[in-house]
XYZ file of C-alpha atoms in Angstrom:
699
model
C -11.912 0.356 -28.870
C -8.687 -1.040 -30.352
C -7.540 -4.517 -29.359
C -4.097 -5.725 -30.431
C -2.385 -9.070 -30.197
C 0.615 -9.559 -27.920
C 3.146 -9.676 -30.753
C 2.470 -5.961 -31.331
C 4.431 -5.144 -28.165
C 6.938 -7.995 -27.832
C 10.326 -8.905 -29.162
C 9.975 -11.164 -32.233
C 12.339 -13.801 -30.805
C 9.929 -14.479 -27.913
C 12.445 -16.745 -26.209
C 11.959 -15.981 -23.430
C 8.944 -13.689 -23.651
C 10.196 -10.115 -23.715
C 8.292 -6.842 -24.021
C 9.784 -4.289 -26.420
C 9.626 -0.974 -24.478
C 9.490 1.147 -27.641
C 6.598 -0.868 -29.103
C 4.833 -0.907 -25.749
C 4.854 2.873 -25.437
C 3.837 3.317 -29.050
C 0.795 1.121 -28.386
C -0.206 2.252 -24.895
C 1.004 5.867 -24.623
C 0.879 7.203 -28.175
C -2.107 5.243 -29.519
C -4.046 4.775 -26.249
C -4.803 1.087 -26.922
C -7.020 -0.218 -24.133
C -6.751 -3.998 -24.447
C -4.331 -6.695 -25.558
C -4.877 -10.394 -26.147
C -3.416 -13.756 -27.082
C 0.047 -15.311 -26.795
C 2.995 -15.498 -29.137
C 3.433 -19.115 -30.217
C 2.683 -20.919 -26.938
C 1.427 -20.784 -23.351
C 3.369 -19.032 -20.580
C 4.103 -19.816 -16.987
C 2.207 -18.090 -14.214
C 5.291 -16.005 -13.455
C 5.684 -14.918 -17.076
C 2.066 -13.830 -17.233
C 2.390 -11.818 -14.029
C 5.538 -10.054 -15.185
C 4.001 -9.278 -18.586
C 0.696 -7.919 -17.301
C 2.223 -5.846 -14.505
C 4.756 -4.352 -16.936
C 2.034 -3.262 -19.381
C -0.180 -2.035 -16.568
C 2.576 0.098 -15.066
C 2.969 2.001 -18.329
C -0.825 2.415 -18.621
C -1.080 3.831 -15.117
C 2.009 6.020 -14.989
C 2.688 7.254 -18.518
C -0.727 7.861 -20.082
C -2.779 11.038 -19.746
C -5.916 9.517 -18.244
C -4.240 6.671 -16.301
C -6.868 4.170 -17.482
C -5.742 0.579 -16.814
C -5.578 -1.776 -19.784
C -7.474 -5.069 -20.075
C -5.924 -8.421 -21.054
C -8.068 -10.932 -22.978
C -7.505 -14.627 -23.704
C -9.160 -17.672 -25.264
C -9.596 -20.142 -22.408
C -12.067 -22.448 -24.063
C -11.615 -25.776 -22.243
C -9.613 -24.710 -19.243
C -6.890 -22.087 -18.915
C -5.247 -23.357 -22.047
C -2.625 -20.626 -22.451
C -1.094 -20.933 -18.971
C 1.369 -23.754 -18.374
C 0.432 -26.442 -15.822
C -3.215 -25.414 -15.847
C -6.180 -27.778 -15.793
C -7.694 -28.729 -19.146
C -11.217 -30.103 -19.349
C -13.108 -31.853 -22.160
C -14.101 -29.567 -25.006
C -17.703 -28.389 -24.993
C -18.838 -31.247 -27.220
C -17.709 -33.737 -24.593
C -19.170 -31.644 -21.778
C -22.517 -31.714 -23.588
C -22.332 -35.518 -23.531
C -22.293 -35.452 -19.717
C -25.810 -33.941 -19.713
C -24.669 -32.409 -16.404
C -24.992 -28.593 -16.293
C -23.618 -28.396 -12.755
C -20.451 -30.146 -13.873
C -20.159 -27.759 -16.819
C -20.528 -24.845 -14.424
C -17.822 -26.305 -12.144
C -15.381 -26.603 -15.061
C -16.061 -22.965 -15.941
C -15.576 -21.879 -12.326
C -12.174 -23.568 -12.180
C -11.212 -22.074 -15.533
C -12.179 -18.622 -14.271
C -10.059 -19.069 -11.150
C -6.983 -20.116 -13.120
C -7.440 -17.411 -15.753
C -7.742 -14.727 -13.082
C -4.795 -16.242 -11.208
C -2.809 -15.690 -14.407
C -3.604 -11.973 -14.136
C -6.192 -12.084 -16.956
C -9.809 -11.040 -16.449
C -11.525 -11.448 -19.819
C -12.146 -14.851 -21.406
C -13.351 -15.338 -25.010
C -15.699 -18.201 -24.085
C -18.175 -19.943 -24.337
C -19.100 -20.875 -27.908
C -22.893 -20.761 -28.203
C -23.013 -21.686 -31.895
C -25.313 -24.689 -32.275
C -23.264 -27.437 -33.950
C -25.423 -28.593 -36.840
C -22.648 -29.002 -39.446
C -20.134 -31.658 -38.290
C -17.657 -30.830 -41.070
C -17.109 -27.426 -39.445
C -13.688 -27.430 -37.727
C -15.038 -25.612 -34.662
C -17.653 -28.324 -34.077
C -15.800 -29.597 -30.946
C -16.139 -26.138 -29.388
C -19.946 -26.352 -29.590
C -22.322 -28.116 -27.231
C -23.655 -30.161 -30.130
C -26.639 -29.977 -32.453
C -29.515 -29.394 -30.042
C -30.640 -25.880 -29.180
C -31.859 -26.755 -25.667
C -28.589 -28.406 -24.637
C -26.582 -25.574 -26.184
C -28.663 -23.068 -24.258
C -28.544 -24.800 -20.873
C -24.840 -25.671 -21.048
C -23.937 -22.234 -22.388
C -25.701 -20.484 -19.520
C -24.047 -22.862 -17.035
C -20.642 -21.865 -18.445
C -21.431 -18.160 -18.217
C -22.556 -18.480 -14.613
C -19.389 -20.414 -13.840
C -17.116 -17.830 -15.444
C -18.784 -14.713 -14.097
C -19.924 -15.919 -10.671
C -21.896 -13.537 -8.510
C -19.690 -10.553 -9.351
C -16.934 -9.831 -11.869
C -15.138 -8.016 -9.057
C -14.577 -11.339 -7.309
C -11.082 -12.857 -7.368
C -12.534 -16.040 -8.848
C -14.438 -14.488 -11.767
C -13.742 -13.411 -15.333
C -15.844 -11.733 -17.980
C -17.415 -14.245 -20.335
C -17.851 -13.789 -24.071
C -20.779 -15.411 -25.838
C -19.702 -16.258 -29.343
C -20.028 -16.167 -32.277
C -23.142 -14.122 -32.971
C -24.784 -15.578 -35.076
C -25.030 -18.467 -37.577
C -21.279 -19.205 -37.682
C -21.656 -22.951 -37.174
C -23.566 -23.892 -40.328
C -21.365 -22.837 -43.257
C -22.707 -24.100 -46.544
C -19.330 -25.551 -47.523
C -18.510 -26.913 -44.054
C -15.399 -24.746 -43.760
C -14.358 -22.162 -41.197
C -15.180 -18.481 -41.710
C -17.469 -19.212 -44.619
C -20.885 -18.204 -45.900
C -24.065 -19.549 -44.326
C -27.520 -19.419 -45.860
C -30.058 -19.566 -43.060
C -33.741 -18.762 -43.518
C -34.675 -16.257 -40.833
C -37.250 -18.658 -39.444
C -34.437 -21.157 -38.769
C -32.105 -18.452 -37.467
C -34.671 -17.572 -34.832
C -35.686 -21.159 -34.064
C -32.252 -22.753 -33.688
C -29.492 -20.156 -33.457
C -30.761 -17.133 -31.535
C -32.100 -18.879 -28.389
C -28.695 -19.635 -26.768
C -27.700 -15.985 -27.213
C -30.991 -14.705 -25.821
C -30.521 -16.915 -22.764
C -26.915 -15.741 -22.404
C -28.016 -12.095 -22.552
C -30.657 -12.809 -19.918
C -28.012 -14.554 -17.792
C -25.928 -11.371 -17.836
C -22.956 -12.239 -20.041
C -20.924 -9.040 -20.334
C -19.448 -9.409 -23.828
C -20.195 -10.896 -27.227
C -18.009 -11.832 -30.201
C -19.267 -11.659 -33.782
C -19.454 -14.417 -36.398
C -16.487 -14.181 -38.786
C -18.572 -15.383 -41.699
C -21.619 -14.035 -43.425
C -25.304 -14.893 -43.258
C -27.483 -14.718 -46.358
C -24.944 -12.597 -48.202
C -24.251 -10.053 -45.454
C -21.088 -10.230 -43.313
C -22.271 -10.204 -39.717
C -19.590 -7.636 -38.833
C -21.389 -5.256 -41.196
C -24.951 -6.231 -40.316
C -26.758 -3.455 -38.486
C -29.859 -5.622 -38.638
C -28.281 -8.443 -36.620
C -26.008 -6.434 -34.315
C -28.316 -3.527 -33.528
C -31.903 -4.322 -34.534
C -31.848 -7.923 -33.283
C -29.102 -8.049 -30.654
C -29.427 -4.615 -29.071
C -33.099 -3.822 -29.609
C -34.812 -7.232 -29.588
C -32.599 -9.158 -27.178
C -31.899 -6.028 -25.108
C -28.158 -6.661 -24.963
C -26.221 -3.935 -23.098
C -22.637 -5.231 -23.127
C -19.600 -5.061 -25.406
C -19.663 -6.288 -29.008
C -16.163 -7.330 -30.059
C -15.001 -8.406 -33.499
C -13.213 -11.643 -34.180
C -9.643 -11.763 -35.496
C -8.983 -9.230 -38.299
C -12.605 -9.351 -39.377
C -13.087 -5.672 -40.164
C -10.207 -5.898 -42.625
C -11.864 -8.918 -44.163
C -14.915 -6.850 -45.090
C -12.659 -5.529 -47.843
C -10.288 -8.413 -48.427
C -12.698 -11.369 -48.366
C -16.325 -10.304 -48.221
C -15.840 -7.416 -50.670
C -18.605 -5.242 -49.272
C -16.260 -2.272 -48.632
C -13.898 -0.826 -51.226
C -11.268 0.080 -48.623
C -10.508 -0.335 -44.963
C -11.938 3.016 -43.966
C -15.316 2.055 -45.434
C -15.089 -1.274 -43.626
C -14.585 0.556 -40.319
C -17.561 2.777 -41.106
C -19.802 -0.217 -41.874
C -18.814 -2.194 -38.781
C -18.979 0.634 -36.241
C -22.280 1.772 -37.721
C -23.508 -1.813 -37.444
C -22.678 -1.878 -33.726
C -19.060 -2.936 -33.145
C -17.551 -1.633 -29.872
C -14.099 -3.206 -29.893
C -11.953 -4.321 -32.823
C -9.406 -7.144 -32.737
C -7.246 -5.459 -35.381
C -4.834 -7.190 -34.309
C -1.390 -6.081 -35.583
C -1.535 -2.368 -36.425
C -3.343 0.933 -35.864
C -5.490 0.936 -39.002
C -8.790 0.748 -37.112
C -7.668 3.517 -34.741
C -6.572 5.821 -37.546
C -9.564 5.318 -39.815
C -12.087 5.618 -36.989
C -10.619 8.954 -35.870
C -10.738 10.170 -39.470
C -14.382 9.132 -39.781
C -15.279 11.055 -36.634
C -13.418 14.153 -37.794
C -15.257 13.963 -41.125
C -18.573 13.757 -39.290
C -19.548 10.415 -40.809
C -19.501 8.762 -37.386
C -20.798 10.839 -34.496
C -18.700 11.257 -31.382
C -21.764 10.152 -29.416
C -21.520 6.781 -31.142
C -17.904 6.434 -29.947
C -18.955 7.422 -26.431
C -21.426 4.538 -26.359
C -18.709 1.979 -27.057
C -16.154 3.592 -24.752
C -18.649 3.656 -21.892
C -19.331 -0.064 -22.318
C -15.602 -0.836 -22.265
C -14.971 1.359 -19.209
C -17.978 -0.170 -17.451
C -16.482 -3.625 -17.966
C -13.147 -2.507 -16.535
C -14.899 -1.036 -13.498
C -16.963 -4.215 -13.056
C -13.793 -6.328 -13.164
C -12.178 -4.248 -10.418
C -9.286 -3.167 -12.610
C -9.521 0.447 -11.485
C -9.359 -0.684 -7.843
C -6.758 -3.436 -8.304
C -5.024 -2.923 -11.653
C -2.099 -5.251 -11.023
C -2.056 -9.036 -10.608
C -4.092 -9.888 -7.515
C -2.326 -11.996 -4.889
C -5.664 -13.307 -3.653
C -6.455 -14.617 -7.125
C -3.066 -16.286 -7.564
C -3.823 -18.586 -4.636
C -6.559 -20.202 -6.733
C -4.190 -21.717 -9.311
C -3.521 -25.439 -9.582
C -5.461 -26.723 -6.593
C -5.583 -30.548 -6.235
C -9.370 -30.704 -6.537
C -9.181 -29.291 -10.057
C -7.739 -32.556 -11.378
C -10.576 -34.455 -9.751
C -13.071 -32.200 -11.512
C -11.288 -32.739 -14.837
C -11.372 -36.492 -14.255
C -15.063 -36.403 -13.354
C -15.855 -34.390 -16.493
C -13.844 -36.706 -18.739
C -15.414 -39.808 -17.219
C -18.959 -38.492 -17.553
C -18.366 -37.406 -21.132
C -17.227 -40.804 -22.409
C -20.001 -42.415 -24.409
C -20.269 -46.177 -24.853
C -21.586 -46.688 -28.378
C -21.258 -50.465 -28.708
C -20.757 -53.358 -26.301
C -21.516 -56.585 -28.145
C -21.335 -59.754 -26.031
C -20.549 -57.511 -23.055
C -16.907 -57.329 -24.119
C -16.505 -54.343 -21.799
C -15.374 -53.896 -19.136
C -12.119 -55.693 -19.836
C -10.590 -58.136 -17.375
C -7.497 -56.679 -15.744
C -5.421 -59.865 -15.871
C -5.735 -60.322 -19.640
C -3.202 -59.333 -22.314
C -4.141 -56.382 -24.523
C -2.646 -55.296 -27.837
C -3.011 -51.521 -28.244
C -2.743 -50.131 -31.775
C -2.792 -46.682 -33.328
C -1.016 -43.320 -33.079
C -3.571 -41.727 -30.746
C -2.996 -44.248 -27.955
C 0.209 -42.514 -26.881
C -0.736 -38.931 -27.737
C -1.574 -36.070 -25.387
C -2.492 -33.845 -28.301
C -5.230 -36.229 -29.496
C -6.692 -36.208 -25.977
C -6.736 -32.428 -25.595
C -7.400 -31.166 -29.097
C -7.448 -27.516 -30.073
C -6.424 -24.600 -27.848
C -4.095 -26.680 -25.691
C -0.993 -24.679 -24.718
C -0.714 -23.697 -28.371
C -3.440 -22.550 -30.749
C -3.447 -25.805 -32.731
C -2.696 -27.963 -29.673
C -0.064 -29.971 -31.536
C 3.021 -29.451 -29.311
C 3.122 -32.008 -26.475
C 6.295 -30.499 -25.016
C 4.177 -27.810 -23.350
C 1.846 -30.247 -21.583
C 2.260 -31.000 -17.862
C 4.626 -33.909 -17.283
C 2.064 -35.536 -14.999
C -0.596 -35.873 -17.723
C -0.993 -39.432 -18.988
C -1.777 -40.697 -22.466
C -4.264 -43.537 -22.895
C -1.376 -45.985 -23.207
C 0.334 -44.727 -20.054
C -2.922 -44.830 -18.117
C -3.609 -48.398 -19.254
C -0.153 -49.529 -18.169
C -0.579 -47.853 -14.807
C -3.986 -49.507 -14.442
C -3.066 -53.137 -15.238
C 0.734 -53.256 -15.419
C 3.152 -52.989 -18.332
C 3.317 -56.747 -18.896
C -0.367 -56.852 -19.825
C -0.049 -54.159 -22.509
C 1.662 -54.471 -25.902
C 1.731 -51.296 -28.005
C 2.251 -50.685 -31.706
C 1.831 -47.155 -33.044
C 1.836 -48.065 -36.726
C -0.850 -50.316 -38.192
C 1.802 -51.712 -40.535
C 3.934 -53.011 -37.666
C 1.408 -55.302 -36.014
C 3.238 -58.453 -34.859
C 1.671 -61.790 -35.668
C 3.241 -63.579 -32.709
C 1.463 -61.663 -29.915
C -1.247 -63.659 -28.133
C -3.642 -60.945 -26.987
C -6.980 -61.503 -25.317
C -8.239 -58.129 -26.580
C -7.158 -55.591 -29.185
C -7.733 -51.879 -28.586
C -7.585 -49.676 -31.678
C -7.385 -45.893 -31.278
C -9.040 -43.989 -34.114
C -10.202 -40.463 -34.814
C -8.170 -37.323 -35.364
C -5.365 -35.294 -33.844
C -5.736 -31.729 -32.592
C -6.660 -28.831 -34.880
C -8.232 -25.421 -34.429
C -10.281 -23.236 -36.726
C -9.318 -23.007 -40.426
C -6.382 -25.474 -40.290
C -8.991 -28.046 -39.255
C -11.006 -27.724 -42.464
C -11.698 -31.102 -44.006
C -13.278 -32.257 -47.248
C -14.633 -35.462 -45.768
C -15.555 -37.071 -42.464
C -14.208 -40.410 -43.643
C -11.334 -41.918 -41.666
C -7.998 -42.092 -43.505
C -7.856 -45.087 -45.835
C -4.724 -46.365 -44.106
C -6.626 -46.606 -40.815
C -9.447 -48.541 -42.469
C -6.958 -50.905 -44.087
C -5.056 -51.192 -40.829
C -8.147 -52.408 -39.006
C -8.921 -54.876 -41.775
C -5.402 -56.287 -41.574
C -5.732 -56.712 -37.805
C -8.955 -58.635 -38.343
C -7.231 -60.897 -40.877
C -4.340 -61.462 -38.512
C -6.450 -62.003 -35.380
C -9.926 -63.032 -36.624
C -11.167 -64.357 -33.266
C -9.804 -61.675 -30.926
C -12.356 -59.036 -29.760
C -11.681 -55.516 -31.037
C -12.495 -52.340 -29.116
C -12.304 -48.915 -30.782
C -11.513 -45.764 -28.827
C -12.504 -42.644 -30.750
C -10.643 -39.465 -29.803
C -12.056 -36.830 -32.107
C -13.611 -33.397 -32.255
C -16.307 -34.385 -34.742
C -17.739 -37.700 -35.944
C -15.306 -39.530 -38.181
C -17.120 -42.243 -40.105
C -16.578 -45.843 -39.029
C -19.262 -47.434 -41.213
C -16.895 -49.813 -43.037
C -15.146 -51.137 -39.946
C -17.825 -50.834 -37.250
C -18.999 -54.445 -37.727
C -15.503 -55.705 -36.835
C -15.649 -54.151 -33.349
C -17.215 -55.663 -30.270
C -16.898 -52.385 -28.392
C -16.820 -48.694 -29.359
C -15.984 -45.875 -26.926
C -16.455 -42.241 -27.936
C -14.002 -40.145 -25.910
C -14.331 -36.820 -27.812
C -11.345 -34.589 -26.836
C -11.505 -35.379 -23.122
C -8.754 -33.105 -21.803
C -5.926 -33.508 -19.309
C -7.467 -36.459 -17.455
C -8.720 -38.168 -20.592
C -6.182 -40.992 -20.434
C -7.177 -41.915 -16.897
C -10.880 -41.596 -17.724
C -10.617 -43.928 -20.729
C -8.709 -46.496 -18.674
C -11.271 -46.284 -15.858
C -14.150 -46.910 -18.273
C -12.396 -49.675 -20.201
C -11.724 -51.663 -17.045
C -14.991 -50.974 -15.281
C -13.724 -48.702 -12.533
C -16.226 -46.188 -13.857
C -19.593 -46.971 -15.413
C -20.035 -44.825 -18.548
C -23.051 -42.529 -18.783
C -22.333 -40.162 -21.697
C -25.013 -39.468 -24.303
C -24.272 -38.322 -27.850
C -24.857 -34.560 -28.266
C -25.080 -34.972 -32.040
C -26.313 -37.459 -34.599
C -23.363 -39.702 -35.542
C -23.645 -40.040 -39.340
C -23.160 -43.214 -41.302
C -22.323 -41.434 -44.580
C -20.704 -38.094 -45.400
C -23.547 -37.332 -47.793
C -26.224 -37.786 -45.142
C -25.670 -35.233 -42.390
C -29.062 -34.985 -40.739
C -29.843 -33.745 -37.236
C -32.225 -35.648 -34.972
C -34.806 -32.833 -35.101
C -35.111 -32.866 -38.877
C -38.414 -32.532 -40.712
C -40.459 -35.499 -41.899
C -39.761 -34.626 -45.512
C -36.018 -34.936 -44.905
C -36.353 -38.690 -44.503
C -39.217 -39.295 -46.898
C -38.422 -41.632 -49.801
C -40.656 -42.151 -52.840
C -40.149 -44.940 -55.369
C -42.384 -44.983 -58.430
C -41.253 -48.131 -60.265
C -41.853 -51.019 -60.470
C -44.626 -50.118 -58.041
C -45.253 -47.004 -56.002
C -43.737 -47.049 -52.519
C -43.523 -44.340 -49.895
C -41.581 -44.730 -46.673
C -39.313 -42.948 -44.180
C -35.584 -43.528 -43.934
C -33.279 -42.208 -41.205
C -30.399 -44.496 -40.392
C -27.428 -42.805 -38.703
C -24.541 -44.808 -37.295
C -25.696 -43.837 -33.803
C -28.659 -41.581 -32.974
C -28.576 -38.356 -30.997
C -28.905 -39.088 -27.277
C -27.517 -42.620 -27.610
C -25.161 -44.033 -25.008
C -24.892 -47.398 -23.277
C -24.020 -48.380 -19.714
C -22.541 -51.389 -17.944
C -25.899 -51.793 -16.278
C -29.410 -51.682 -17.737
C -32.311 -49.318 -17.188
C -36.029 -49.695 -17.679
C -38.499 -46.856 -18.185
C -42.135 -47.207 -17.177
C -45.242 -45.408 -16.016
C -44.998 -42.286 -18.190
C -47.801 -40.019 -16.956
C -49.168 -36.518 -17.373
C -50.767 -34.701 -14.438
C -53.362 -33.588 -17.006
C -53.610 -34.546 -20.657
C -55.160 -31.146 -21.434
C -52.845 -28.128 -21.398
C -54.674 -24.804 -21.417
C -53.417 -21.253 -21.865
C -50.456 -20.395 -19.654
C -50.965 -23.288 -17.243
C -48.388 -25.979 -16.584
C -48.582 -29.730 -16.323
C -46.248 -32.270 -14.784
C -44.726 -35.161 -16.699
C -43.403 -38.082 -14.666
C -41.684 -41.328 -15.552
C -40.156 -44.122 -13.512
C -36.634 -45.298 -14.256
C -35.305 -48.511 -12.737
C -31.790 -49.938 -12.664
C -32.425 -53.523 -13.746
C -28.760 -54.517 -13.881
C -26.059 -55.469 -11.399
C -24.044 -52.233 -11.233
C -24.774 -48.765 -9.971
C -25.053 -46.310 -12.826
C -26.222 -42.930 -14.040
C -28.914 -42.535 -16.650
C -30.041 -39.423 -18.492
C -33.794 -39.368 -18.963
C -34.647 -37.235 -21.989
C -38.074 -35.791 -22.659
C -39.150 -35.183 -26.271
C -42.252 -33.737 -27.899
C -43.761 -34.175 -31.333
C -46.288 -31.768 -32.776
C -48.809 -33.735 -34.842
C -49.627 -30.875 -37.216
C -48.547 -27.220 -37.427
C -48.674 -24.278 -39.804
C -44.878 -24.569 -40.175
C -43.770 -28.147 -40.802
C -42.912 -29.686 -37.421
C -39.769 -31.599 -36.582
C -39.881 -35.354 -36.167
C -39.196 -34.658 -32.489
C -37.657 -32.018 -30.241
C -35.795 -32.354 -26.962
C -37.702 -30.500 -24.233
C -35.859 -31.561 -21.087
C -33.198 -33.859 -19.660
C -32.348 -35.013 -16.163
C -29.567 -37.281 -14.962
C -30.180 -39.702 -12.102
C -27.966 -42.181 -10.285
C -29.421 -45.551 -9.392
C -28.209 -48.544 -7.422
C -29.038 -52.032 -8.700
C -32.765 -52.637 -8.321
C -33.475 -49.001 -7.397
C -36.309 -47.028 -8.982
C -36.663 -43.251 -9.098
C -39.380 -41.060 -10.477
C -38.204 -38.271 -12.763
C -40.476 -35.255 -13.145
C -40.671 -32.415 -15.647
C -42.900 -29.397 -15.933
C -44.254 -28.376 -19.321
C -45.985 -25.180 -20.382
C -47.144 -24.016 -23.795
C -43.889 -22.100 -24.316
C -41.960 -25.383 -24.125
C -43.868 -26.596 -27.180
C -43.550 -23.380 -29.172
C -41.993 -22.829 -32.580
C -41.245 -19.807 -34.753
C -44.169 -19.123 -37.044
C -44.332 -17.567 -40.478
C -44.496 -14.099 -38.896
C -41.122 -14.774 -37.217
C -42.694 -14.844 -33.767
C -42.849 -17.710 -31.277
C -46.215 -19.451 -31.155
C -47.811 -22.576 -29.727
C -50.731 -23.707 -31.847
C -53.657 -25.693 -30.449
C -53.650 -29.383 -31.175
C -52.181 -32.755 -30.282
C -48.627 -33.468 -29.162
C -46.833 -36.715 -28.404
C -44.815 -36.551 -25.195
C -42.064 -39.164 -25.365
C -39.444 -40.654 -23.069
C -37.495 -43.541 -24.546
C -39.981 -45.857 -26.210
C -42.859 -44.559 -24.088
C -45.413 -42.110 -25.445
C -48.495 -40.284 -24.146
C -50.838 -37.842 -25.864
C -51.175 -34.220 -24.791
C -53.722 -31.771 -26.170
C -53.181 -28.017 -26.043
C -55.825 -25.319 -26.323
C -55.338 -21.600 -25.846
C -58.275 -21.148 -23.426
């Protein structure tokens, strides 16, 4: 039940990685630790991983009483990010923009293959927290603000990681995290308090976890924060009553980093560590990421000897952990598997990373059809992120914070390098610093890279979503210097940084998110028209820091009343770019929205169909999103809710019919009794600007 970090058994110098035999035997033989995780400082080569894991495993199998093999765990959250020369994909936020669950599943499958090839069989991924607070520094790890997208993409990831069997050489155990409510801290900071009415907890935050449980995810990690005044690590209600009993979850519940200790140190619900262990194990914890010492081990044994925790309770957790090891084939094949190693670094992985990065890129503005750029024109490229691998890959990229480019593959290209390769060095002039813009360059276009560099977790806390003032001033100076030259912004960022003040200066805006190892090539392909963008925003891009509103807000959230000089009442919702927005280099037209029956009764289903036509001159992909709006309900309804999405590819002039199936459960909400209900009445069914009326009755 004890999980330690790698530094507990290694030499502090870590150059090269070296296991301390005395520490190793203290951990494995004397204290019977069953799992180890993480890296020390940075990613390792495949060979280093193999040597490390086989060395630990040999001690587990030959020097311990029961000869139980140990389990290695890792965070591989957008590719195998702690193995050198692996394939890194867009972060989940970018993957959500693809609206392509099969592509998300493929990225997870490749990640699983490279993780298992490293000798590791347990991956702390995916994040199922619904990203409804963009200040939160783990926002890029989410699939955005919508519960349906988070659910569908999360399940796709789990199926990709776990495959048909964990015993397969291409599979790893997934970990749905972080249960529950982690992503909406009241102060916007990491590991902070959230205040979530239970009706909202069940409506927006539980569904992805329920779907993940139903999909068979083997493990779950707990929210480091607290919900409504109770730390989740100490919440028997959430971990046992809800997770175990309601959702029928059978797998392992693992803590996050040092979070049992924090019940005393930060949350202050336990007067000492022993009481914290009692609270958490009683709540339902199976495995504790301690991660540096034996405090959990020692206090848990003491609690059992005192009779405060029953041995039967320990047996429950131990059985779950042993079951996972059996499922992963560690008892059969405890050492690094040669068959798995063959799956590392295959050429097609880069193509998948490129496809994911391309499909994620979201075209937010294209005034006067400035994009795609002409390849024979001169371009001035400005900004520090143009020549940065770290700003393309973000968090968890060969180091925890992702800020050390020396560990990236030498073949990965920055945006600048990809642009030069695309159109030739003579057509590209680069200036990193806004203050060094030359006045004698005669560019046809100016590309400005904006956003944010890599960060992970608490170091990524921010007090504002505003761009740095020097970037704003830099853009203004460029406009003064080159008032007639078209500007194009490329945004590489893990959350929406506000561009309100400078957006009018740009003809084009590309949202690249953190697009991963092939992000440079993908941006260049989109800029020059070798790929037609199809990404759709997975969140509402705010215009102001003080107005962070999701697309599925309530009517009252945008209601404005003015009493003087005369009474006025109106609705106001004006984000920079709305949820689901994303342009293309072609145009699409929606028509003929129809219901197979405008009366939905009981448990029956109806079909919704709509025609989508490519009315432009290029082939392109379009995501057709289906929304509903409940006219009236006993709990105030949202302005609209996403109920389905499908992506289609169309040649110029081609029309396809997109169909959905709707039942009463698709229109349900959580009622005042905390149960899902669909109430009789009228609903708008909407696709784009089209709308039809549907009436529901129970019988």
